[in-house]
GROMACS .gro file of C-alpha atoms in nm:
model
  446
    1MET     CA    1  -0.611   2.497   7.930
    2GLN     CA    2  -0.420   2.831   7.831
    3ARG     CA    3  -0.081   2.729   7.760
    4LEU     CA    4   0.170   2.971   7.823
    5ILE     CA    5   0.395   3.074   7.529
    6ARG     CA    6   0.777   3.148   7.583
    7PRO     CA    7   0.919   3.453   7.425
    8LYS     CA    8   1.112   3.363   7.133
    9SER     CA    9   1.376   3.608   7.167
   10ASP     CA   10   1.525   3.844   7.414
   11SER     CA   11   1.673   4.039   7.096
   12PRO     CA   12   1.653   4.362   7.286
   13SER     CA   13   1.849   4.270   7.561
   14ARG     CA   14   2.080   4.112   7.329
   15ARG     CA   15   2.099   4.476   7.164
   16ASP     CA   16   2.170   4.627   7.462
   17LEU     CA   17   2.471   4.407   7.541
   18LEU     CA   18   2.605   4.438   7.196
   19ILE     CA   19   2.577   4.835   7.227
   20LEU     CA   20   2.746   4.820   7.527
   21ALA     CA   21   3.016   4.522   7.436
   22LEU     CA   22   3.082   4.688   7.130
   23PRO     CA   23   3.249   5.004   7.190
   24ALA     CA   24   3.399   4.814   7.494
   25LEU     CA   25   3.557   4.532   7.243
   26ALA     CA   26   3.708   4.889   7.004
   27LEU     CA   27   3.856   5.022   7.293
   28VAL     CA   28   4.018   4.688   7.452
   29VAL     CA   29   4.137   4.630   7.086
   30ALA     CA   30   4.257   4.968   7.056
   31ALA     CA   31   4.491   4.941   7.354
   32PHE     CA   32   4.633   4.661   7.268
   33VAL     CA   33   4.734   4.788   6.928
   34LEU     CA   34   4.877   5.091   7.088
   35ALA     CA   35   5.091   4.895   7.346
   36TRP     CA   36   5.197   4.599   7.053
   37GLN     CA   37   5.388   4.949   6.924
   38PHE     CA   38   5.621   4.920   7.233
   39VAL     CA   39   5.646   4.539   7.226
   40ARG     CA   40   6.045   4.536   7.186
   41PRO     CA   41   6.069   4.255   6.914
   42ALA     CA   42   6.202   3.900   6.971
   43PRO     CA   43   6.612   3.890   7.003
   44PRO     CA   44   6.780   3.714   6.704
   45SER     CA   45   6.802   3.350   6.696
   46ARG     CA   46   7.167   3.409   6.542
   47ILE     CA   47   7.448   3.648   6.584
   48VAL     CA   48   7.780   3.681   6.411
   49ILE     CA   49   8.124   3.694   6.625
   50THR     CA   50   8.428   3.836   6.409
   51THR     CA   51   8.711   3.675   6.630
   52GLY     CA   52   9.067   3.630   6.499
   53ALA     CA   53   9.345   3.356   6.365
   54ALA     CA   54   9.320   3.019   6.481
   55GLY     CA   55   9.474   2.967   6.790
   56GLY     CA   56   9.477   3.275   6.894
   57ALA     CA   57   9.293   3.450   7.213
   58TYR     CA   58   9.006   3.583   7.028
   59ASP     CA   59   8.912   3.253   6.836
   60TYR     CA   60   8.943   3.066   7.196
   61PHE     CA   61   8.695   3.322   7.373
   62GLY     CA   62   8.496   3.305   7.065
   63GLN     CA   63   8.456   2.925   7.084
   64ARG     CA   64   8.381   2.988   7.457
   65TYR     CA   65   8.116   3.188   7.388
   66ARG     CA   66   7.960   2.964   7.102
   67GLU     CA   67   7.934   2.723   7.342
   68LYS     CA   68   7.787   2.930   7.597
   69LEU     CA   69   7.504   3.065   7.379
   70ALA     CA   70   7.443   2.749   7.241
   71GLN     CA   71   7.271   2.615   7.561
   72GLU     CA   72   7.037   2.967   7.546
   73GLY     CA   73   6.910   2.847   7.170
   74ILE     CA   74   7.166   3.096   7.004
   75GLU     CA   75   7.348   2.988   6.739
   76VAL     CA   76   7.683   3.157   6.671
   77GLU     CA   77   7.893   3.203   6.389
   78LEU     CA   78   8.264   3.266   6.439
   79ARG     CA   79   8.415   3.480   6.134
   80PRO     CA   80   8.796   3.444   6.166
   81SER     CA   81   9.000   3.746   6.114
   82SER     CA   82   9.340   3.873   6.117
   83GLY     CA   83   9.291   4.032   6.456
   84ALA     CA   84   9.146   4.363   6.597
   85VAL     CA   85   9.191   4.600   6.286
   86GLU     CA   86   8.983   4.401   6.058
   87ASN     CA   87   8.725   4.317   6.336
   88LEU     CA   88   8.709   4.694   6.383
   89ARG     CA   89   8.657   4.721   6.004
   90ARG     CA   90   8.412   4.456   5.971
   91LEU     CA   91   8.185   4.595   6.289
   92LYS     CA   92   8.204   4.928   6.091
   93THR     CA   93   8.134   4.789   5.698
   94ASP     CA   94   7.972   4.469   5.758
   95ASP     CA   95   7.578   4.441   5.820
   96GLU     CA   96   7.630   4.066   5.911
   97VAL     CA   97   7.857   4.111   6.217
   98ASN     CA   98   7.720   4.180   6.542
   99VAL     CA   99   7.990   4.148   6.776
  100GLY     CA  100   8.386   4.159   6.780
  101PHE     CA  101   8.676   4.165   6.985
  102ILE     CA  102   8.909   4.446   6.941
  103GLN     CA  103   9.200   4.580   7.137
  104GLY     CA  104   9.212   4.846   7.346
  105GLY     CA  105   9.375   5.166   7.130
  106ILE     CA  106   9.249   5.013   6.823
  107ALA     CA  107   8.972   5.220   6.827
  108ASN     CA  108   8.931   5.590   6.955
  109GLU     CA  109   8.542   5.720   6.912
  110PRO     CA  110   8.414   5.804   7.256
  111GLU     CA  111   8.117   5.923   7.071
  112SER     CA  112   8.031   5.684   6.839
  113GLU     CA  113   7.675   5.627   6.676
  114ASP     CA  114   7.705   5.288   6.552
  115LEU     CA  115   7.947   5.087   6.789
  116ALA     CA  116   7.947   5.000   7.181
  117THR     CA  117   8.124   4.833   7.412
  118LEU     CA  118   8.037   4.562   7.628
  119GLY     CA  119   8.365   4.658   7.855
  120SER     CA  120   8.675   4.485   7.909
  121MET     CA  121   8.670   4.107   7.912
  122TYR     CA  122   9.035   4.045   8.009
  123LEU     CA  123   9.423   4.172   7.967
  124GLU     CA  124   9.621   4.114   7.660
  125PRO     CA  125   9.961   4.152   7.762
  126VAL     CA  126  10.254   4.190   7.490
  127TRP     CA  127  10.402   3.913   7.515
  128VAL     CA  128  10.799   3.948   7.350
  129PHE     CA  129  10.926   3.572   7.377
  130HIS     CA  130  11.285   3.531   7.243
  131ARG     CA  131  11.550   3.237   7.186
  132GLY     CA  132  11.876   3.226   7.391
  133LYS     CA  133  11.938   3.250   7.777
  134ASP     CA  134  12.001   3.604   7.765
  135ASP     CA  135  11.764   3.798   8.036
  136LEU     CA  136  11.633   4.095   7.766
  137ASP     CA  137  11.483   4.358   7.972
  138LYS     CA  138  11.454   4.606   7.694
  139VAL     CA  139  11.329   4.588   7.359
  140VAL     CA  140  11.585   4.770   7.178
  141GLN     CA  141  11.820   4.480   7.292
  142LEU     CA  142  11.635   4.292   6.976
  143ARG     CA  143  11.825   4.496   6.760
  144GLY     CA  144  11.969   4.308   6.438
  145LYS     CA  145  11.753   3.991   6.501
  146ARG     CA  146  11.519   3.858   6.322
  147ILE     CA  147  11.124   3.963   6.485
  148ALA     CA  148  10.796   3.807   6.394
  149ILE     CA  149  10.572   4.062   6.443
  150GLY     CA  150  10.201   3.937   6.388
  151VAL     CA  151   9.997   3.914   6.059
  152HIS     CA  152   9.900   4.208   5.871
  153GLY     CA  153   9.614   4.349   5.989
  154SER     CA  154   9.626   4.251   6.336
  155GLY     CA  155   9.648   4.459   6.662
  156GLY     CA  156   9.958   4.259   6.729
  157GLN     CA  157  10.112   4.388   6.436
  158LEU     CA  158  10.023   4.753   6.536
  159PHE     CA  159  10.121   4.762   6.901
  160ALA     CA  160  10.468   4.583   6.778
  161LEU     CA  161  10.543   4.815   6.491
  162GLN     CA  162  10.413   5.115   6.743
  163MET     CA  163  10.674   5.004   7.007
  164LEU     CA  164  10.940   4.902   6.805
  165ALA     CA  165  10.901   5.263   6.652
  166ALA     CA  166  10.908   5.388   6.991
  167ASN     CA  167  11.265   5.245   7.038
  168GLY     CA  168  11.420   5.343   6.712
  169PHE     CA  169  11.328   5.055   6.479
  170SER     CA  170  11.210   5.138   6.112
  171THR     CA  171  10.883   5.008   5.993
  172ASN     CA  172  11.023   4.897   5.693
  173ASP     CA  173  11.345   4.703   5.870
  174PRO     CA  174  11.426   4.361   5.668
  175GLY     CA  175  11.443   4.202   6.028
  176LEU     CA  176  11.065   4.252   6.106
  177VAL     CA  177  10.882   3.930   5.982
  178SER     CA  178  10.491   3.954   5.913
  179LEU     CA  179  10.425   3.623   6.080
  180GLY     CA  180  10.207   3.536   6.373
  181GLY     CA  181   9.971   3.224   6.533
  182MET     CA  182  10.121   2.877   6.549
  183GLU     CA  183  10.366   2.923   6.228
  184ALA     CA  184  10.555   3.209   6.443
  185VAL     CA  185  10.568   2.972   6.708
  186GLU     CA  186  10.716   2.693   6.532
  187ALA     CA  187  10.964   2.925   6.317
  188LEU     CA  188  11.052   3.053   6.680
  189ARG     CA  189  11.138   2.728   6.821
  190LYS     CA  190  11.333   2.630   6.487
  191GLY     CA  191  11.509   2.936   6.521
  192GLU     CA  192  11.399   3.051   6.151
  193VAL     CA  193  11.302   3.394   6.370
  194ASP     CA  194  11.485   3.544   6.699
  195ALA     CA  195  11.175   3.652   6.844
  196PHE     CA  196  10.812   3.698   6.854
  197PHE     CA  197  10.546   3.997   6.936
  198VAL     CA  198  10.262   3.827   7.077
  199VAL     CA  199   9.946   4.024   7.211
  200GLY     CA  200   9.688   3.807   7.353
  201ALA     CA  201   9.578   3.623   7.689
  202PRO     CA  202   9.735   3.385   7.896
  203GLN     CA  203   9.489   3.136   7.768
  204ALA     CA  204   9.543   3.168   7.412
  205PRO     CA  205   9.685   2.859   7.258
  206VAL     CA  206   9.990   3.061   7.101
  207VAL     CA  207  10.072   3.222   7.403
  208ASP     CA  208  10.052   2.937   7.598
  209ALA     CA  209  10.271   2.715   7.406
  210LEU     CA  210  10.575   2.938   7.421
  211LEU     CA  211  10.519   2.972   7.791
  212HIS     CA  212  10.578   2.629   7.827
  213SER     CA  213  10.847   2.609   7.555
  214GLU     CA  214  11.210   2.510   7.648
  215GLY     CA  215  11.471   2.764   7.513
  216ILE     CA  216  11.239   3.065   7.507
  217GLN     CA  217  11.239   3.302   7.722
  218LEU     CA  218  11.011   3.604   7.803
  219LEU     CA  219  11.136   3.980   7.788
  220ASN     CA  220  11.103   4.148   8.089
  221PHE     CA  221  10.977   4.518   8.036
  222ALA     CA  222  11.175   4.717   8.274
  223GLN     CA  223  11.035   5.023   8.083
  224ALA     CA  224  10.678   4.894   8.177
  225GLU     CA  225  10.588   5.230   8.366
  226GLY     CA  226  10.756   5.438   8.074
  227TYR     CA  227  10.556   5.285   7.827
  228GLY     CA  228  10.224   5.367   7.991
  229ARG     CA  229  10.286   5.723   7.972
  230HIS     CA  230  10.338   5.698   7.582
  231PHE     CA  231  10.082   5.474   7.512
  232PRO     CA  232   9.787   5.568   7.731
  233HIS     CA  233   9.621   5.246   7.630
  234LEU     CA  234   9.849   5.039   7.825
  235VAL     CA  235   9.909   4.956   8.180
  236LYS     CA  236  10.163   4.771   8.393
  237VAL     CA  237  10.126   4.423   8.460
  238THR     CA  238  10.331   4.180   8.686
  239LEU     CA  239  10.344   3.791   8.592
  240PRO     CA  240  10.440   3.650   8.941
  241ARG     CA  241  10.717   3.418   8.978
  242GLY     CA  242  10.640   3.068   8.976
  243ALA     CA  243  10.273   3.192   8.856
  244ILE     CA  244  10.330   2.921   8.515
  245ASP     CA  245  10.465   2.672   8.711
  246ILE     CA  246  10.518   2.660   9.072
  247GLN     CA  247  10.747   2.365   9.067
  248ALA     CA  248  10.950   2.465   8.821
  249ASP     CA  249  11.008   2.819   8.929
  250ARG     CA  250  10.900   2.948   8.602
  251PRO     CA  251  10.892   3.204   8.567
  252PRO     CA  252  11.214   3.225   8.818
  253ARG     CA  253  11.197   3.617   8.875
  254ASP     CA  254  10.851   3.833   8.847
  255ILE     CA  255  10.844   3.992   8.490
  256GLN     CA  256  10.681   4.330   8.399
  257LEU     CA  257  10.507   4.357   8.103
  258VAL     CA  258  10.253   4.615   7.910
  259ALA     CA  259   9.919   4.523   7.825
  260ALA     CA  260   9.563   4.663   7.663
  261THR     CA  261   9.222   4.560   7.749
  262ALA     CA  262   9.055   4.351   7.505
  263ASN     CA  263   8.700   4.473   7.453
  264LEU     CA  264   8.385   4.336   7.332
  265VAL     CA  265   8.245   4.567   7.101
  266VAL     CA  266   7.882   4.562   6.944
  267LYS     CA  267   7.654   4.725   6.662
  268SER     CA  268   7.502   4.968   6.902
  269ASP     CA  269   7.157   4.879   6.762
  270ILE     CA  270   7.228   4.504   6.875
  271HIS     CA  271   6.904   4.335   7.093
  272PRO     CA  272   6.932   4.448   7.458
  273ALA     CA  273   6.891   4.104   7.559
  274ILE     CA  274   7.134   3.983   7.348
  275VAL     CA  275   7.354   4.223   7.554
  276THR     CA  276   7.261   4.120   7.873
  277LEU     CA  277   7.340   3.745   7.783
  278LEU     CA  278   7.684   3.817   7.674
  279LEU     CA  279   7.767   4.005   7.985
  280ARG     CA  280   7.625   3.700   8.189
  281HIS     CA  281   7.835   3.434   8.053
  282ALA     CA  282   8.164   3.708   8.009
  283ARG     CA  283   8.118   3.683   8.419
  284GLU     CA  284   8.209   3.291   8.399
  285ILE     CA  285   8.398   3.299   8.095
  286HIS     CA  286   8.671   3.610   8.204
  287GLY     CA  287   8.573   3.637   8.570
  288ALA     CA  288   8.795   3.333   8.710
  289PRO     CA  289   9.127   3.437   8.836
  290GLY     CA  290   9.401   3.446   8.601
  291LEU     CA  291   9.822   3.487   8.568
  292LEU     CA  292   9.742   3.842   8.588
  293ASN     CA  293   9.456   3.924   8.765
  294GLY     CA  294   9.231   3.854   9.038
  295PRO     CA  295   8.868   3.644   9.067
  296GLY     CA  296   8.584   3.878   8.981
  297ALA     CA  297   8.844   4.186   8.798
  298PHE     CA  298   8.643   4.130   8.480
  299PRO     CA  299   8.424   4.220   8.300
  300SER     CA  300   8.436   4.592   8.348
  301PRO     CA  301   8.394   4.879   8.169
  302GLN     CA  302   8.773   5.017   8.213
  303ASP     CA  303   8.792   5.126   7.851
  304HIS     CA  304   8.606   5.438   7.709
  305ALA     CA  305   8.735   5.446   7.365
  306LEU     CA  306   8.391   5.357   7.247
  307PRO     CA  307   8.039   5.441   7.464
  308LEU     CA  308   7.928   5.180   7.669
  309HIS     CA  309   7.609   5.016   7.538
  310PRO     CA  310   7.295   5.112   7.744
  311SER     CA  311   7.236   4.771   7.880
  312ALA     CA  312   7.571   4.727   7.950
  313ARG     CA  313   7.559   4.975   8.197
  314ARG     CA  314   7.265   4.877   8.355
  315PHE     CA  315   7.416   4.542   8.385
  316TYR     CA  316   7.740   4.634   8.618
  317GLU     CA  317   7.547   4.862   8.794
  318SER     CA  318   7.273   4.597   8.879
  319GLY     CA  319   7.332   4.312   8.735
  320PRO     CA  320   7.121   4.074   8.527
  321PRO     CA  321   6.715   4.172   8.494
  322LEU     CA  322   6.526   3.967   8.738
  323LEU     CA  323   6.352   3.745   8.511
  324GLN     CA  324   6.710   3.632   8.375
  325ARG     CA  325   6.840   3.555   8.696
  326TYR     CA  326   6.575   3.260   8.756
  327LEU     CA  327   6.426   3.161   8.433
  328PRO     CA  328   6.537   3.044   8.125
  329PHE     CA  329   6.678   3.315   7.881
  330TRP     CA  330   6.334   3.218   7.605
  331LEU     CA  331   6.114   3.237   7.918
  332ALA     CA  332   6.248   3.537   8.044
  333VAL     CA  333   6.259   3.741   7.740
  334LEU     CA  334   5.909   3.618   7.656
  335ILE     CA  335   5.723   3.717   7.964
  336ASP     CA  336   5.959   4.061   7.933
  337ARG     CA  337   5.828   4.117   7.588
  338LEU     CA  338   5.455   4.068   7.677
  339PHE     CA  339   5.460   4.249   8.012
  340VAL     CA  340   5.368   4.577   7.848
  341MET     CA  341   5.048   4.416   7.706
  342LEU     CA  342   4.980   4.384   8.078
  343LEU     CA  343   4.916   4.749   8.096
  344PRO     CA  344   4.599   4.719   7.852
  345LEU     CA  345   4.466   4.463   8.103
  346ILE     CA  346   4.505   4.639   8.396
  347ALA     CA  347   4.448   4.996   8.260
  348VAL     CA  348   4.142   4.916   8.022
  349VAL     CA  349   4.009   4.565   8.086
  350ILE     CA  350   4.005   4.535   8.435
  351PRO     CA  351   3.805   4.886   8.529
  352LEU     CA  352   3.571   4.759   8.187
  353THR     CA  353   3.479   4.442   8.366
  354LYS     CA  354   3.356   4.669   8.660
  355VAL     CA  355   3.190   4.957   8.458
  356LEU     CA  356   3.021   4.730   8.241
  357PRO     CA  357   2.785   4.486   8.443
  358ALA     CA  358   2.706   4.820   8.639
  359LEU     CA  359   2.620   5.021   8.321
  360TYR     CA  360   2.420   4.713   8.180
  361ASN     CA  361   2.241   4.687   8.517
  362TRP     CA  362   2.170   5.048   8.511
  363ARG     CA  363   2.026   5.026   8.154
  364MET     CA  364   1.787   4.732   8.231
  365ARG     CA  365   1.653   4.905   8.536
  366SER     CA  366   1.607   5.231   8.372
  367ARG     CA  367   1.330   5.059   8.161
  368VAL     CA  368   1.161   4.931   8.474
  369TYR     CA  369   1.200   5.313   8.684
  370ARG     CA  370   1.064   5.420   8.334
  371TRP     CA  371   0.729   5.283   8.340
  372TYR     CA  372   0.702   5.327   8.698
  373GLY     CA  373   0.768   5.718   8.647
  374GLU     CA  374   0.511   5.712   8.404
  375LEU     CA  375   0.270   5.489   8.663
  376LYS     CA  376   0.353   5.771   8.940
  377PHE     CA  377   0.241   6.024   8.699
  378LEU     CA  378  -0.088   5.889   8.647
  379GLU     CA  379  -0.136   5.864   9.033
  380ALA     CA  380  -0.089   6.165   9.056
  381GLU     CA  381  -0.293   6.332   8.828
  382ILE     CA  382  -0.566   6.115   8.956
  383ASP     CA  383  -0.487   6.281   9.318
  384ARG     CA  384  -0.514   6.592   9.184
  385ASN     CA  385  -0.802   6.608   9.011
  386PRO     CA  386  -1.132   6.506   9.243
  387GLU     CA  387  -1.382   6.603   8.962
  388ALA     CA  388  -1.218   6.331   8.742
  389ARG     CA  389  -1.246   6.059   9.010
  390GLN     CA  390  -1.634   6.085   8.947
  391ASP     CA  391  -1.633   6.136   8.597
  392LEU     CA  392  -1.632   5.784   8.423
  393ALA     CA  393  -1.523   5.900   8.087
  394THR     CA  394  -1.198   6.014   8.264
  395ILE     CA  395  -1.140   5.696   8.489
  396GLU     CA  396  -1.200   5.485   8.116
  397GLY     CA  397  -0.909   5.735   8.019
  398PHE     CA  398  -0.693   5.640   8.299
  399ILE     CA  399  -0.724   5.302   8.237
  400ASP     CA  400  -0.655   5.299   7.881
  401ARG     CA  401  -0.339   5.456   7.957
  402LEU     CA  402  -0.237   5.194   8.245
  403ASP     CA  403  -0.341   4.949   7.993
  404ARG     CA  404  -0.054   5.049   7.776
  405ILE     CA  405   0.182   5.102   8.056
  406GLU     CA  406   0.128   4.715   8.131
  407GLN     CA  407   0.139   4.633   7.758
  408ARG     CA  408   0.469   4.770   7.740
  409ALA     CA  409   0.586   4.626   8.032
  410SER     CA  410   0.480   4.308   7.939
  411HIS     CA  411   0.608   4.273   7.575
  412ARG     CA  412   0.942   4.415   7.677
  413LYS     CA  413   1.199   4.134   7.720
  414LEU     CA  414   1.448   4.122   8.019
  415PRO     CA  415   1.695   3.896   8.089
  416LEU     CA  416   1.581   3.661   8.375
  417ALA     CA  417   1.793   3.808   8.634
  418PHE     CA  418   1.550   4.134   8.643
  419SER     CA  419   1.205   3.932   8.638
  420ASN     CA  420   1.177   4.028   8.996
  421GLU     CA  421   1.159   4.430   8.928
  422LEU     CA  422   0.900   4.328   8.651
  423TYR     CA  423   0.690   4.145   8.846
  424THR     CA  424   0.685   4.426   9.094
  425LEU     CA  425   0.593   4.654   8.877
  426ARG     CA  426   0.305   4.460   8.745
  427GLU     CA  427   0.159   4.415   9.117
  428HIS     CA  428   0.172   4.809   9.167
  429ILE     CA  429   0.002   4.849   8.811
  430ALA     CA  430  -0.269   4.587   8.928
  431LEU     CA  431  -0.312   4.792   9.251
  432VAL     CA  432  -0.394   5.133   9.030
  433ARG     CA  433  -0.616   4.931   8.807
  434GLN     CA  434  -0.785   4.807   9.124
  435ARG     CA  435  -0.839   5.142   9.272
  436LEU     CA  436  -0.944   5.256   8.896
  437ARG     CA  437  -1.218   5.012   8.922
  438SER     CA  438  -1.333   5.138   9.259
  439LEU     CA  439  -1.382   5.484   9.144
  440ALA     CA  440  -1.530   5.371   8.799
  441GLU     CA  441  -1.784   5.148   9.015
  442THR     CA  442  -1.865   5.451   9.243
  443ALA     CA  443  -1.903   5.666   8.956
  444THR     CA  444  -2.184   5.453   8.808
  445GLY     CA  445  -2.358   5.406   9.130
  446SER     CA  446  -2.355   5.747   9.159
   0.00000   0.00000   0.00000
């Protein structure tokens, strides 16, 4: 019994597969490599915020940001400073510092290329606390007193000197003391100084301590509107009667104050995801109602001394990105980074999954169709030559050509999916062979 021999290899079909697959694979790899060029780098896992002196508003809010960002897996290093002036210098010169608090009026670079603002986070009133029972309403009434004006290099000291100079004080007045923070609070309480200029949010420990100190009064800026004309970065605000303590009726009347905005400033090349994250938490930290503002007033893009960061502008216009609204920060950032990698999948891989199988099928069937073409050509030649159908030598030549067609078809390995076409071809070859044999018998008999 003859044993059927299974072909050892289907290497021709594999070769055909590789001919199609290798260029397709190269195209896919090239598409992903190109797309990778547009993938944003991952956001940093650590940022540095320059804040202010201990007990100040910048230090207080810096700690709030550190707590919030730690929940998102971002480590925050807080670097104390003397205030807004030093913060601006650090942002300009220190490559490690990413974020800082700066008072309105300190920086004035609306076309800056290295710094950008994330907006105003809260109001920083100029608080002038003084000893005694007199109700002072003008800065000039402090003449001849010892006045703490904040530490050197702070935005508070700069504001104090500007306002004092506008009231006729000399910058080298012996009554002006470079003292700030809780040291100035204790000095005022003990009578070592008579007044203290503070620039900061009501939540700042220094301000809060003095607002609740017995024997310490708050100067009422009767000229608040006028200060706004001389210093455009200052606005008039009102501390309402009873806002500090409604039961004790503190303050006992509305107090007029002047205030600047406290702005969150970043390096212009900071990662956009960090910008969005900072502003998301800024809404939680600064969005609550306070002594001087209603709910939702901050953060807002009020100060225009520095350009608004593009990501901050999008945040104010349309809120946080969709993914960050519903997903953890790390997952939202990961999906956002990899989203661009879906483009090659959509533009290249998916079409190839449709084209390659069709192209492969066409290559496999084209071989069968080529043999059909040779077979049809052979039949047409037989039909065109009536004399040849009666010549035995010519008929044997036809049979030899038919044998070669059958031999190539039999030895060509095709995938099992195309076996049906191959068997059909062999049946047609057998029909032609049967016809040629009939012709040969007729020619022999004649």
